[in-house]
Short mmCIF file of C-alpha atoms in Angstrom, two decimals:
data_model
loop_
_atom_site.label_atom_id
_atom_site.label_comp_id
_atom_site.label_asym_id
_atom_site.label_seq_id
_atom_site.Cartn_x
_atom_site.Cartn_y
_atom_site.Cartn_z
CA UNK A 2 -5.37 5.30 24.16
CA UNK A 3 -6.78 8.87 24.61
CA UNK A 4 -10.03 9.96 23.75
CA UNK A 5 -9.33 11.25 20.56
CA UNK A 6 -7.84 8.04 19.79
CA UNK A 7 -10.56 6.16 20.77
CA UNK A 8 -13.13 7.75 18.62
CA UNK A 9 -10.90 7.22 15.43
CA UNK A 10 -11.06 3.29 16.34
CA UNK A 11 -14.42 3.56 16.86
CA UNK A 12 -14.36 4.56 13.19
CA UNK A 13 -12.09 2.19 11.85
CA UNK A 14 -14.24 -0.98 13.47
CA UNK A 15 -17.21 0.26 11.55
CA UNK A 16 -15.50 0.53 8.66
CA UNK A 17 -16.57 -2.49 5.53
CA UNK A 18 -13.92 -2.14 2.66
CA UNK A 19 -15.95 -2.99 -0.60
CA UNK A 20 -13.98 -3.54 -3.85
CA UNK A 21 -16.98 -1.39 -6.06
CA UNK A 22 -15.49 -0.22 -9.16
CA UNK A 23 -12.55 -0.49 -11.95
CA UNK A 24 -11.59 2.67 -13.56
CA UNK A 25 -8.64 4.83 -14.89
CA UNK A 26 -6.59 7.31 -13.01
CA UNK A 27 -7.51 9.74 -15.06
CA UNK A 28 -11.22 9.32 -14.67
CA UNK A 29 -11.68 8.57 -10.93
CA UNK A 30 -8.81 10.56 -9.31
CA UNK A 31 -8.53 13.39 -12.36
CA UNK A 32 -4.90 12.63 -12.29
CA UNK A 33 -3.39 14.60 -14.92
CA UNK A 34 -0.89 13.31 -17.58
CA UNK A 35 2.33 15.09 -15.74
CA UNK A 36 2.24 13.57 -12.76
CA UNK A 37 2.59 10.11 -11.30
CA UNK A 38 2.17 8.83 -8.23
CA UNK A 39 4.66 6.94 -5.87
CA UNK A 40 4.63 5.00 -2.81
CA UNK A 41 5.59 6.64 0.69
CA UNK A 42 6.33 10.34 1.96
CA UNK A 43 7.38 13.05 -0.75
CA UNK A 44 10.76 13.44 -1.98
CA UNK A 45 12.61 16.85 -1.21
CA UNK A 46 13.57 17.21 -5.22
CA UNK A 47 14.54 15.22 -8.28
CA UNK A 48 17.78 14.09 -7.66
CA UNK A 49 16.33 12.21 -4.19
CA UNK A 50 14.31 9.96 -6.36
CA UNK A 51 15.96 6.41 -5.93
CA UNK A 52 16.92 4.12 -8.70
CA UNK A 53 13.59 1.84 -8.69
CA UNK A 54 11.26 4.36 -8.76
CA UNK A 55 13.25 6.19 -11.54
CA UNK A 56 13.48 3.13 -13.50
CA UNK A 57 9.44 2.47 -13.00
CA UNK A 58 8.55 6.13 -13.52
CA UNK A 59 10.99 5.67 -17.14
CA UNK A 60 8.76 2.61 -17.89
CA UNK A 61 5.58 4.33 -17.35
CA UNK A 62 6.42 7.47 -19.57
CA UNK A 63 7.27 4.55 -22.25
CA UNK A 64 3.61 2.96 -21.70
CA UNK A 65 2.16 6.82 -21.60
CA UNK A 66 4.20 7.69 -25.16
CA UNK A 67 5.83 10.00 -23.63
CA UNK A 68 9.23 9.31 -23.87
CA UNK A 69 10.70 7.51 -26.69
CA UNK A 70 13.50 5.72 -25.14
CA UNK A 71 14.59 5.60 -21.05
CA UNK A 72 16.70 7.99 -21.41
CA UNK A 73 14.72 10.53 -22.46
CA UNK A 74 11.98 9.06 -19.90
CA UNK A 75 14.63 9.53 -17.00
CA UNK A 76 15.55 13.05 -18.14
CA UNK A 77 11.88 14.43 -17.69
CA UNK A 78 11.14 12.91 -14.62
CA UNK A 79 15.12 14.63 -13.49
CA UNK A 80 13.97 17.87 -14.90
CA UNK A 81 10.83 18.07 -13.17
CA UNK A 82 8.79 18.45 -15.97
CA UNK A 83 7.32 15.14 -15.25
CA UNK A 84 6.27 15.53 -11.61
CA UNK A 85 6.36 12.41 -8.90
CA UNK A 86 4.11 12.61 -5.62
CA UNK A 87 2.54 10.85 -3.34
CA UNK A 88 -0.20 8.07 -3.86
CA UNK A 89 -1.45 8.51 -0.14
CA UNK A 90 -2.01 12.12 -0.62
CA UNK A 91 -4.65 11.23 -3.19
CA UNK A 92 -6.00 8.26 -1.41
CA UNK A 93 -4.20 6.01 -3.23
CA UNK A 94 -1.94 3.53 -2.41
CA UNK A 95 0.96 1.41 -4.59
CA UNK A 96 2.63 -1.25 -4.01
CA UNK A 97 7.09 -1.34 -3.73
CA UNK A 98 8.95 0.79 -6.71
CA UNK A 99 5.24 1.07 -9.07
CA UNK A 100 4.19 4.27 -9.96
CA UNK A 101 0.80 4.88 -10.94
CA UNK A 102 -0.10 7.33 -14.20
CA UNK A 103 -3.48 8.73 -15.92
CA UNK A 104 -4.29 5.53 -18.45
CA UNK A 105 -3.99 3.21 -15.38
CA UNK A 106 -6.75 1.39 -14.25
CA UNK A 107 -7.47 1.31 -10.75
CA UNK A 108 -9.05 -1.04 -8.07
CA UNK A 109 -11.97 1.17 -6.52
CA UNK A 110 -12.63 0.47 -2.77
CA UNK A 111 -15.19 1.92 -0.96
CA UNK A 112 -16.60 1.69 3.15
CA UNK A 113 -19.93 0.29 2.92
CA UNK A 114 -20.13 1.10 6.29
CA UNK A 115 -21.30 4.62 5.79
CA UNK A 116 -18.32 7.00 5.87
CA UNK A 117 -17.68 7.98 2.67
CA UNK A 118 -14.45 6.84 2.70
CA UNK A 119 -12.70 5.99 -0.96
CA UNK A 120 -9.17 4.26 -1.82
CA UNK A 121 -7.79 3.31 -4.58
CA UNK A 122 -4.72 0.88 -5.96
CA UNK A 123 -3.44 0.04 -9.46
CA UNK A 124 -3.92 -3.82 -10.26
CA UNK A 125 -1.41 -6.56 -10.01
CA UNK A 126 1.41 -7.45 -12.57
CA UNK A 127 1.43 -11.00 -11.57
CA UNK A 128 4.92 -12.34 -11.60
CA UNK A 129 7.85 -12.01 -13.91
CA UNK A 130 8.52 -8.64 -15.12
CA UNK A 131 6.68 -6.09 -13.38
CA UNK A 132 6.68 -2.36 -12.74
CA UNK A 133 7.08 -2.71 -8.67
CA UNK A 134 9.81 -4.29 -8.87
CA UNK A 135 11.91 -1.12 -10.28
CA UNK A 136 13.13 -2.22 -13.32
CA UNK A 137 12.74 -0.92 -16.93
CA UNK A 138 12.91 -2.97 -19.58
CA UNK A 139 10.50 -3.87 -22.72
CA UNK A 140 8.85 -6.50 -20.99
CA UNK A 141 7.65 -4.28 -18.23
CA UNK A 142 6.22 -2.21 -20.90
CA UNK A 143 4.41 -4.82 -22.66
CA UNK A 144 2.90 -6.37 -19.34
CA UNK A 145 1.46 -2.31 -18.48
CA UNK A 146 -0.20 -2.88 -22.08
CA UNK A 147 -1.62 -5.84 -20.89
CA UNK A 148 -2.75 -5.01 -17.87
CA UNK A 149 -4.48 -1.51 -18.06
CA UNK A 150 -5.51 -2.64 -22.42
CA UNK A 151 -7.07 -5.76 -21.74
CA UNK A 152 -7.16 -6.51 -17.76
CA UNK A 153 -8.51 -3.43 -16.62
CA UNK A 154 -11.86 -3.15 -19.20
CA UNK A 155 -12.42 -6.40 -18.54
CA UNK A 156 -12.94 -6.11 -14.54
CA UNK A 157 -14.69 -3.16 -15.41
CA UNK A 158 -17.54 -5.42 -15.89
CA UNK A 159 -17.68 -8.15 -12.51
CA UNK A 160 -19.87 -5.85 -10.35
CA UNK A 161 -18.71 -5.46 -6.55
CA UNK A 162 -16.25 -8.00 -4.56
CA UNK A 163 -16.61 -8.36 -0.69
CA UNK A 164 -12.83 -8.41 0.23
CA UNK A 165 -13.57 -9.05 4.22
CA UNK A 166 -14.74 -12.23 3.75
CA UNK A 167 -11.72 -13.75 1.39
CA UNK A 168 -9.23 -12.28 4.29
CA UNK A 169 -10.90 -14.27 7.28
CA UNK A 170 -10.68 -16.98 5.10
CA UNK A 171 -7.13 -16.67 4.05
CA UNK A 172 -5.78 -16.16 7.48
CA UNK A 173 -8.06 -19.22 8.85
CA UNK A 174 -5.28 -21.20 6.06
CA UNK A 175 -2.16 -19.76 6.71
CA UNK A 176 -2.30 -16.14 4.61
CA UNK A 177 -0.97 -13.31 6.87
CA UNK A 178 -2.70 -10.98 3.84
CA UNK A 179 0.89 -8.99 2.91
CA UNK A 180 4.26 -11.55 2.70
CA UNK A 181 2.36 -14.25 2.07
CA UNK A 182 -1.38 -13.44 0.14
CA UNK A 183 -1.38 -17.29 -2.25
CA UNK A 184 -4.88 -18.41 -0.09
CA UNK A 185 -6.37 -15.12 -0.82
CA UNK A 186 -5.60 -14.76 -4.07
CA UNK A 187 -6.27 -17.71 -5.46
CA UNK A 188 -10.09 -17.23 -3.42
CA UNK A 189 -10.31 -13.49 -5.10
CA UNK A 190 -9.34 -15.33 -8.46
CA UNK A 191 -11.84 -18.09 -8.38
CA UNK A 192 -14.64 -15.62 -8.64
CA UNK A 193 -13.13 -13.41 -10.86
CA UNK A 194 -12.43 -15.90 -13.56
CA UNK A 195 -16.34 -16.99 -12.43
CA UNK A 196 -17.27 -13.83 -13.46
CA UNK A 197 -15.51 -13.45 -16.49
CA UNK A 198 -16.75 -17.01 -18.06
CA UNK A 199 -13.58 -18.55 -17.28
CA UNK A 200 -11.41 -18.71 -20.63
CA UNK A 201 -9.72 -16.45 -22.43
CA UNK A 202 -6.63 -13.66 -22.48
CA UNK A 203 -7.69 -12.07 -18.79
CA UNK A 204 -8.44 -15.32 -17.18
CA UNK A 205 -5.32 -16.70 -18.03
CA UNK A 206 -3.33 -13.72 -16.65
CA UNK A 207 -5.21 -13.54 -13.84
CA UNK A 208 -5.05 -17.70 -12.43
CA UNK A 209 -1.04 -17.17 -12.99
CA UNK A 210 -1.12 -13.60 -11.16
CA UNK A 211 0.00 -15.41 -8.06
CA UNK A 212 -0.99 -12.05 -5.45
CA UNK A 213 -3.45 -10.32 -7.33
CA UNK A 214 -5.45 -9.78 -3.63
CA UNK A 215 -2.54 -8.20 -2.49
CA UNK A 216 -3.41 -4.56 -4.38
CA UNK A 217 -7.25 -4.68 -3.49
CA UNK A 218 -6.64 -5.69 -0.03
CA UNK A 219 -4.05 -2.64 -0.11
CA UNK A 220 -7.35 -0.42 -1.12
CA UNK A 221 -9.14 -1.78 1.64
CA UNK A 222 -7.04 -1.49 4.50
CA UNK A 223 -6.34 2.39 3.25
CA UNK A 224 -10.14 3.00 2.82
CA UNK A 225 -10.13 1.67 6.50
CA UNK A 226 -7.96 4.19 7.85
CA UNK A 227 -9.17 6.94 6.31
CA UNK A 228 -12.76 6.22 7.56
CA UNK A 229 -11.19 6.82 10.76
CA UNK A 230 -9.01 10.24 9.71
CA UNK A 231 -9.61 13.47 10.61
CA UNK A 232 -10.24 13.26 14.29
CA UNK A 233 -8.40 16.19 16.33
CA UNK A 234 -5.77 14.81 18.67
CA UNK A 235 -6.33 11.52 18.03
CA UNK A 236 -3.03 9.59 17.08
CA UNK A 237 -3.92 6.38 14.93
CA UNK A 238 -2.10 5.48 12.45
CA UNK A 239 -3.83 6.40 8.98
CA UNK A 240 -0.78 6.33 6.49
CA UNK A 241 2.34 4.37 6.31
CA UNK A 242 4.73 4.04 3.63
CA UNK A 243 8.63 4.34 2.23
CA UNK A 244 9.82 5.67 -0.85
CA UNK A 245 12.96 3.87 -0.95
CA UNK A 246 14.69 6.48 0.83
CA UNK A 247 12.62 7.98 3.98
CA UNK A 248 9.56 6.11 5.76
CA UNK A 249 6.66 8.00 6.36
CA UNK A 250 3.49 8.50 8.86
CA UNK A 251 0.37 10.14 9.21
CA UNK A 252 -2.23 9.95 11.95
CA UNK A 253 -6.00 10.53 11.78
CA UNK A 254 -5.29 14.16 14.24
CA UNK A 255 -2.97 15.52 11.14
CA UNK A 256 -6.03 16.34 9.45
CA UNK A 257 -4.70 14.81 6.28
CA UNK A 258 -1.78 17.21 6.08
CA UNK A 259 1.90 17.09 5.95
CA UNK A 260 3.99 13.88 6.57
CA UNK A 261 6.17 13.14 9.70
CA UNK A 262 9.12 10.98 7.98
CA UNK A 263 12.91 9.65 8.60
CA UNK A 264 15.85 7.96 6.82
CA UNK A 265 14.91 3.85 6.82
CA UNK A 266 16.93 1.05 6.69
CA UNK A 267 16.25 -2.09 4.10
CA UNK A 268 13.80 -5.08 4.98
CA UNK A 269 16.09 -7.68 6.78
CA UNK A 270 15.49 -11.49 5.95
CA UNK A 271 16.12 -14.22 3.09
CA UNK A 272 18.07 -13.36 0.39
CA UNK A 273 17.22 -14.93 -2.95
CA UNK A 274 20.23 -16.13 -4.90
CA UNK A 275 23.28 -14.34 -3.92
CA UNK A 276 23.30 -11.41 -1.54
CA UNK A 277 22.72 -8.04 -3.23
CA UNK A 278 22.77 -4.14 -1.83
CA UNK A 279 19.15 -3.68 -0.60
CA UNK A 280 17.23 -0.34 -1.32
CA UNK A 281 15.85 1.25 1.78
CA UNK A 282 11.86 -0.02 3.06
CA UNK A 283 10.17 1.08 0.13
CA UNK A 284 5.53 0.79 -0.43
CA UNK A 285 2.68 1.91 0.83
CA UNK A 286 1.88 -1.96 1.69
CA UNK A 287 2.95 -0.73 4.88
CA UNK A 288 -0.71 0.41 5.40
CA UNK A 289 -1.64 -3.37 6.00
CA UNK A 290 0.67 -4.33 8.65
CA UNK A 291 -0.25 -0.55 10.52
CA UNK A 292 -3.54 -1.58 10.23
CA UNK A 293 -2.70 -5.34 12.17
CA UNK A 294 -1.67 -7.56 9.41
CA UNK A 295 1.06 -8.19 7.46
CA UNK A 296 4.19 -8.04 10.70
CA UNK A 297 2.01 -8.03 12.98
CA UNK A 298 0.08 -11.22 12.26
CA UNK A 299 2.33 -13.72 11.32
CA UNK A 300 1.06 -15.67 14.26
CA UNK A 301 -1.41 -16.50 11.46
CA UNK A 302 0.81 -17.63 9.06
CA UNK A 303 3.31 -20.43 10.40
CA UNK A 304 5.05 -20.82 6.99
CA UNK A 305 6.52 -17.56 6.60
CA UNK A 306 6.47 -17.42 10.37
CA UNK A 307 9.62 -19.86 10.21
CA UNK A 308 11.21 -18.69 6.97
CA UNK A 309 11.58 -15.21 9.07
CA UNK A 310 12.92 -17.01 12.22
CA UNK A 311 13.29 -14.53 16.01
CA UNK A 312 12.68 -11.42 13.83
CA UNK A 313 9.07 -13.02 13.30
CA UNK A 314 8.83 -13.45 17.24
CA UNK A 315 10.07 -10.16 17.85
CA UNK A 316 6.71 -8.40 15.53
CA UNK A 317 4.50 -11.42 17.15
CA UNK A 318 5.18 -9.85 20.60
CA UNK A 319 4.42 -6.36 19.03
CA UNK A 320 1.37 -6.71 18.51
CA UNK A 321 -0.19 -7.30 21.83
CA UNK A 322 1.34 -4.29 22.72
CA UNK A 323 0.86 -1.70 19.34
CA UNK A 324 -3.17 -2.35 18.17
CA UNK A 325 -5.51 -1.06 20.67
CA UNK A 326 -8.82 -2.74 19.51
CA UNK A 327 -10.36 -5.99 18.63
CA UNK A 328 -12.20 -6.34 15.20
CA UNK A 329 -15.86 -6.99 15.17
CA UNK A 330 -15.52 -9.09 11.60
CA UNK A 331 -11.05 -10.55 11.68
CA UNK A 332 -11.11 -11.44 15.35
CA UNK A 333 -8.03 -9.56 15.94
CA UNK A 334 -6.60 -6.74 17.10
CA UNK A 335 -6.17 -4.32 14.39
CA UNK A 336 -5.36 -0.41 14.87
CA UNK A 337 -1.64 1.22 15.32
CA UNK A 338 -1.40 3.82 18.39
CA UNK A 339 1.47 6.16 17.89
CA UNK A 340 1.08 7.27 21.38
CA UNK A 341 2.04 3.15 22.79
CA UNK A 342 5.13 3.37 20.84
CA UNK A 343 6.14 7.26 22.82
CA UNK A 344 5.23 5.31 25.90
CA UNK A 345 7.93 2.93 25.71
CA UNK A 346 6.14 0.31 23.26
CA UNK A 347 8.24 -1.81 20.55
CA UNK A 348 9.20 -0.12 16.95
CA UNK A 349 6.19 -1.56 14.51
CA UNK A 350 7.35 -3.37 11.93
CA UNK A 351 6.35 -4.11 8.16
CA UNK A 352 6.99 -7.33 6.12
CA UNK A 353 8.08 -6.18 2.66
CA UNK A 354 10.35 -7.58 -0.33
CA UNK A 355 13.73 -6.41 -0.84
CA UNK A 356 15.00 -4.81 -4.08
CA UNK A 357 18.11 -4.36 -5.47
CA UNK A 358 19.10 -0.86 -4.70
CA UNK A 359 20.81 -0.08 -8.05
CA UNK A 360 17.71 -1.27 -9.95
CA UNK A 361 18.85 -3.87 -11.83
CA UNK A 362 18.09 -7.11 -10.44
CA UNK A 363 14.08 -6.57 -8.87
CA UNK A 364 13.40 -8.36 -6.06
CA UNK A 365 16.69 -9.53 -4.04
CA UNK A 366 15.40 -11.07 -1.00
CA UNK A 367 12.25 -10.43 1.70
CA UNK A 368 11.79 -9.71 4.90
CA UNK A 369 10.81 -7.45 7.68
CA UNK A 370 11.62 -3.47 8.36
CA UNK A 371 11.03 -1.56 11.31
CA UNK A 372 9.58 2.22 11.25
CA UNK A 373 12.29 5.33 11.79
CA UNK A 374 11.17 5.60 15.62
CA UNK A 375 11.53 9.40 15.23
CA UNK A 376 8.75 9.41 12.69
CA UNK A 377 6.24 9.06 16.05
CA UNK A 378 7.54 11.94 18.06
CA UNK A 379 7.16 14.02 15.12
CA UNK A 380 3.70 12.97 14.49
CA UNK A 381 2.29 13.04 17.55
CA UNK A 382 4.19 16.47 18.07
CA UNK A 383 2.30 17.45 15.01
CA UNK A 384 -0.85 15.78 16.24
CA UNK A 385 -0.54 18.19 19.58
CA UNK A 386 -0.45 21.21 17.52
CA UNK A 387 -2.97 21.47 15.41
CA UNK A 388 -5.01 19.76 18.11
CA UNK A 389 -4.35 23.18 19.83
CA UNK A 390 -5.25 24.61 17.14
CA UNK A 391 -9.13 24.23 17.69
CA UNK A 392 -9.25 21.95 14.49
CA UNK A 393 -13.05 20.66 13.56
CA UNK A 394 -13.50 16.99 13.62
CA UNK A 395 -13.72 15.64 10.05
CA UNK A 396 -17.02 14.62 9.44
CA UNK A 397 -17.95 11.19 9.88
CA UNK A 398 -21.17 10.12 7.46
CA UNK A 399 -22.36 7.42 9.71
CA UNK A 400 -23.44 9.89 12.46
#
């Protein structure tokens, strides 16, 4: 690790990811009502946009009242008159195929380490039908109404939620803290119900949302990284995410700008039920296994360790050779150097769910994908350049 480098992980470790706030897009973001977000590097135009995040982007216009039927939903988004970018470039990440529009309510994470640093993710559908997994139907609606009419307000209310401690606790039983979050959630649960008095319409949905840490634990590990962006030359990994079609990276020495992105293939793994055409690596999830999790701690997590077989071995062995520090607070190497993987280090995977690439059928199967190994020469490329370009460190608040 170069210098640069080094001074961005000094960052990072002094980072302390604090869930602070619940609030809309609209309000904390100033996300207007014409735009959504989506997970991963831009698409080039319209017609790139793949069938999941179409179909989530139709159900979202539905929740909005903007559209009165999908059709007319998917014709505005085609048109352009309903605009799709994305989340990362607003500090926000979502999870799979969701999309993320003005009414939603957010998680609010913040470093309480001193930088400044602020990310943001929508909440949690819980299981059944659900926005991230790319379908459109009225029961996706009615869970959105749900979630950001009744959910949302009420976690408006709980006060701050110390996320560092539930993950050192999760992975100490068996939680990797991205395939496999049950431990963690049902920790991050017990004190919200707790907080909430414990009956009621919220506190049901939320001790049957199975991976509601997942989202705020997203948050985090984005707030994380971008306490350690903006440092010239320096070529950690501060963004990571597929759209369903391309996979893309930023490091902290891109200064926040641009992406550096390549076709990707589909998460590899488990099917559930019968096999079923798999839509490319698609979430900004990704930002948790770039970060050390996720792929490349399933040491941690035996269960899903097994269920993943040698492709679990193969990210294991990773990781010892991709994270360049140890954590103060996890124990564990954490940190992605682009620069290992130029210098003859392993691809670095992500554990992510499958979905059906037509958009009909959700979640088809899990399992882990590997980053487009062009995406590093072209970021570290980039990296060089505007290194040579005399850019001014970004500035860190702690100093």
């Amino acid at each position: 690790m170069n210098d640069a480098t080094a001074r961005a992980v000094e960052r990072m470790l002094a980072a302390d990811p604090m869930w602070t706030e619940t609030g809309t897009a609209g309000e904390r973001i100033g996300l207007d009502r014409h735009t959504l977000l989506h997970a991963g590097p831009p698409f080039a135009d319209p017609a790139e946009i793949c069938p999941p995040i179409l179909n989530a982007a139709a159900a979202t216009l539905l929740f909005e009242g903007m559209a009165d039927s999908v059709e007319e939903a998917r014709a505005l988004v085609r048109s352009g008159a309903v605009t799709l970018r994305p989340a990362q470039d607003f500090g926000m990440v979502t999870p799979l195929a969701a999309v993320v529009s003005r009414s939603m309510w957010l998680h609010v994470v913040e470093d309480a380490g001193g930088s400044g640093a602020r990310a943001y993710s929508p909440l949690n559908e819980g299981g059944g039908p659900a926005l991230r997994f790319g379908i459109v139907s009225g029961a996706v609606v009615e869970r959105l109404r749900l979630l950001h009419g009744a959910v949302g307000p009420a976690l408006a209310g709980i006060g701050s939620v110390e996320l560092r401690g539930i993950a050192c606790e999760a992975m100490e039983q068996g939680d990797e803290l991205h395939g496999r979050v049950g431990v963690a959630s049902a920790l991050l649960t017990e004190t919200l119900v707790s907080r909430l008095g414990g009956t009621g319409e919220v506190c049901a949905f939320l001790k049957e949302a199975g991976q509601f840490f997942l989202n705020p634990w997203m948050a985090a590990c984005k707030a994380v990284m971008l306490a350690a962006d903006g440092v010239p030359g320096a070529a950690l990994v501060t963004a990571a995410g597929g759209n369903g079609v391309r996979f893309g990276l930023r490091l902290s020495g891109m200064m926040g700008e641009g992406w550096a992105s390549a076709p990707v293939a589909a998460p590899q793994g488990p099917d559930i039920g019968a096999p079923r055409p798999r839509l490319p690596a698609i979430g900004d999830s990704a930002v948790i296994d770039a970060l050390g999790f996720g792929a490349l701690a399933l040491d941690a997590a035996p269960l899903l360790r097994a269920e993943l077989g040698a492709a679990a071995e193969t990210a294991i062995a990773a990781a010892d050779r991709l994270l360049c520090a140890d954590h103060p607070v996890h124990g564990r190497r954490v940190g992605l150097d682009a620069r290992a993987v130029l210098l003859g280090g392993p691809v670095p995977p992500v554990c992510l769910a499958a979905l059906h690439a037509a958009g009909e059928d959700g979640i088809v199967g899990r399992g882990l994908a590997w980053h487009p190994p062009s995406c590093y020469a072209e970021a570290v490329a980039a990296v060089d350049a505007r290194s040579r370009a005399g850019f001014p460190d970004a500035p860190d608040r702690r100093a």
